[in-house]
Short mmCIF file of C-alpha atoms in Angstrom, two decimals:
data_model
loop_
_atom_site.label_atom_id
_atom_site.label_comp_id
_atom_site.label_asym_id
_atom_site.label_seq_id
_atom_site.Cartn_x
_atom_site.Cartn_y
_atom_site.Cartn_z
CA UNK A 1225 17.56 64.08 -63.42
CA UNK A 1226 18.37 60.93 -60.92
CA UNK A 1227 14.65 62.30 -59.24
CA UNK A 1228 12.76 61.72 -62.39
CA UNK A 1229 14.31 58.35 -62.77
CA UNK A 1230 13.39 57.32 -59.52
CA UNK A 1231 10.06 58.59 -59.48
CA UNK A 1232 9.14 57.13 -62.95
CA UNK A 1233 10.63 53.56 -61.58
CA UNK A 1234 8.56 54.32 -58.24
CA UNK A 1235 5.31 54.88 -60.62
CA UNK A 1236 5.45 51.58 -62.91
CA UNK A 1237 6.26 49.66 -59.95
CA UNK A 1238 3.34 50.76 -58.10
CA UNK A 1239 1.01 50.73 -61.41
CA UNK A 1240 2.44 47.46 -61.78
CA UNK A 1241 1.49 46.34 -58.39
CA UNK A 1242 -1.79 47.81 -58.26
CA UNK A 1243 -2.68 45.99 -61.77
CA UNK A 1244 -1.62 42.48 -60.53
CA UNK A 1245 -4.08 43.71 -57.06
CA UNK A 1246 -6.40 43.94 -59.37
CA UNK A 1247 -6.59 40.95 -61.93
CA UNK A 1248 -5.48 38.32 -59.45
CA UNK A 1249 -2.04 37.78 -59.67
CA UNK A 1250 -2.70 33.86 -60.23
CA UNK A 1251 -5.35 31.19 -59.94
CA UNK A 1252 -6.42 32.16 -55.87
CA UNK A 1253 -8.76 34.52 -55.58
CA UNK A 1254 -7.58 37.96 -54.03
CA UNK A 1255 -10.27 38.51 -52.26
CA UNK A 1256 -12.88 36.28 -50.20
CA UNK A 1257 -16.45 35.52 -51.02
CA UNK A 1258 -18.56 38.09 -49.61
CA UNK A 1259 -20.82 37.02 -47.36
CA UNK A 1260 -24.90 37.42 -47.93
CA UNK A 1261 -26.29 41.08 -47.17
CA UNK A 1262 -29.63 39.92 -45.72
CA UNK A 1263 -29.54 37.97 -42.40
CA UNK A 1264 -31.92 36.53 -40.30
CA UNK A 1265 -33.37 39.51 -37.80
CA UNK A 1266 -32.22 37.72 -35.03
CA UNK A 1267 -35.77 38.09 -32.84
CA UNK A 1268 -36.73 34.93 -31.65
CA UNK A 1269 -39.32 32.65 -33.73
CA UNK A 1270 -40.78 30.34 -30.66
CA UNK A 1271 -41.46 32.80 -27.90
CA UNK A 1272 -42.63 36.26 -27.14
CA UNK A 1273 -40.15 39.05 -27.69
CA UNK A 1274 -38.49 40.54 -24.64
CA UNK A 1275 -36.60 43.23 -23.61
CA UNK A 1276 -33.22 42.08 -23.88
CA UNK A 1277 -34.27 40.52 -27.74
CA UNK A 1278 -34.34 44.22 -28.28
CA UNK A 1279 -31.21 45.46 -26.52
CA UNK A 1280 -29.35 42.50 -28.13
CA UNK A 1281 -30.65 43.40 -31.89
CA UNK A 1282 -28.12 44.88 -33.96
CA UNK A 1283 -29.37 45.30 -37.82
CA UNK A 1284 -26.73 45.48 -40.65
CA UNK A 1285 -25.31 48.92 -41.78
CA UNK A 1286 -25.81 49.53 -45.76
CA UNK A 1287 -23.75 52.25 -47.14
CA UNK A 1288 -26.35 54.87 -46.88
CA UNK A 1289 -27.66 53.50 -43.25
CA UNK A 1290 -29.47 50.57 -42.60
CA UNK A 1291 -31.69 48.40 -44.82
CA UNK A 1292 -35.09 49.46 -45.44
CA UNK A 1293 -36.27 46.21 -45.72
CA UNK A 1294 -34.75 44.77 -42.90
CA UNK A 1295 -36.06 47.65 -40.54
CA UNK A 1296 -39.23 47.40 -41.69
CA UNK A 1297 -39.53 43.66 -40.94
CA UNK A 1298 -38.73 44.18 -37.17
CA UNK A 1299 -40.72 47.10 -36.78
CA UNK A 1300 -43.82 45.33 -37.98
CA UNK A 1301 -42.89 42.27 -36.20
CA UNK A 1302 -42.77 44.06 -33.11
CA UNK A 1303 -45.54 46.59 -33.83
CA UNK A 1304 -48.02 43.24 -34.14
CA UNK A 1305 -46.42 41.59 -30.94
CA UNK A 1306 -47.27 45.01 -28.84
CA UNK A 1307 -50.71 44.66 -30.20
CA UNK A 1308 -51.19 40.98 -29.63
CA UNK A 1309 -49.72 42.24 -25.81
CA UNK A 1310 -52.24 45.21 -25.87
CA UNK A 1311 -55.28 42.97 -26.51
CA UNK A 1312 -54.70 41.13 -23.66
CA UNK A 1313 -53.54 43.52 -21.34
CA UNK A 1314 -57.46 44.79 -22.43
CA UNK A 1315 -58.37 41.69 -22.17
CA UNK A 1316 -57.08 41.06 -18.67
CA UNK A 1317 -57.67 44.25 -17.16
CA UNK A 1318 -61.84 44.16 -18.11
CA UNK A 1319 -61.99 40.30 -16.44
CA UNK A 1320 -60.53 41.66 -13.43
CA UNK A 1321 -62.68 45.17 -13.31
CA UNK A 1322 -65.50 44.90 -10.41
CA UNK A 1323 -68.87 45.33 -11.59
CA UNK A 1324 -69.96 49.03 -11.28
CA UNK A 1325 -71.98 49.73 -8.51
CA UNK A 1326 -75.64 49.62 -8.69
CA UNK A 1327 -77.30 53.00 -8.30
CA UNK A 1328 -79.05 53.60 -4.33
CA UNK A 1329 -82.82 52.97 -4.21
CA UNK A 1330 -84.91 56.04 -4.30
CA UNK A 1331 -85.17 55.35 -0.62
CA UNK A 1332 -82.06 55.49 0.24
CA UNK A 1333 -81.32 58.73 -1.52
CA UNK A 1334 -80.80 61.81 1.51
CA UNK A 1335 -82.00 65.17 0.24
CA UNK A 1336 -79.17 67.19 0.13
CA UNK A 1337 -81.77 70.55 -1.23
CA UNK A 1338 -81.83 73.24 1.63
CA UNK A 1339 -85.07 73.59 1.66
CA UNK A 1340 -86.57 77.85 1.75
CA UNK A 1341 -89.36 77.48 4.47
#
């Protein structure tokens, strides 16, 4: 009988204390302002992004994984940088081709046909 007693005092007091958790057992908030769920992607505005931008990216976790949005914002950040990059690598790499080589003369051909004489 002394168990039940002491288990029903054990259970208000915890009720009791989860309650006042709860409601704010006064006028200072419990708990701390949360802080905003979207930040800033963290890829640099002024320059080009390199490597390390990427190895130093770290996107927020949501409950379920990371934020659609957020992911989708690099990616097409980065998806028109590698284009931008791709252009001029194009760009670049048909200034520096050499001109393709003129075809020989008709003179200077050799007959390479065995001929059946």
């Amino acid at each position: 009988m002394i168990v039940f007693f002491f288990l029903m005092i054990a259970l208000v007091v915890v009720v009791a204390a989860v309650t006042l958790a709860v409601i704010g057992g006064g006028s200072e908030a419990v708990l701390p302002e949360a802080e905003p769920d979207r930040v800033a992607d963290g890829l640099p505005e002024t320059r080009p992004v390199v490597r390390a931008d990427i190895d130093a990216l770290r996107l927020p976790v949501a409950p379920r994984g990371y934020r659609m949005a957020e992911v989708d914002d690099v990616l097409e950040r980065l998806a028109a940088e590698l284009a931008e990059r791709d252009a001029r690598i194009a760009q670049l790499t048909a200034a520096a081709a050499p001109a393709a080589p003129a075809a020989p003369a008709p003179e200077d051909r050799v007959d390479l046909t065995k001929d059946d004489r």
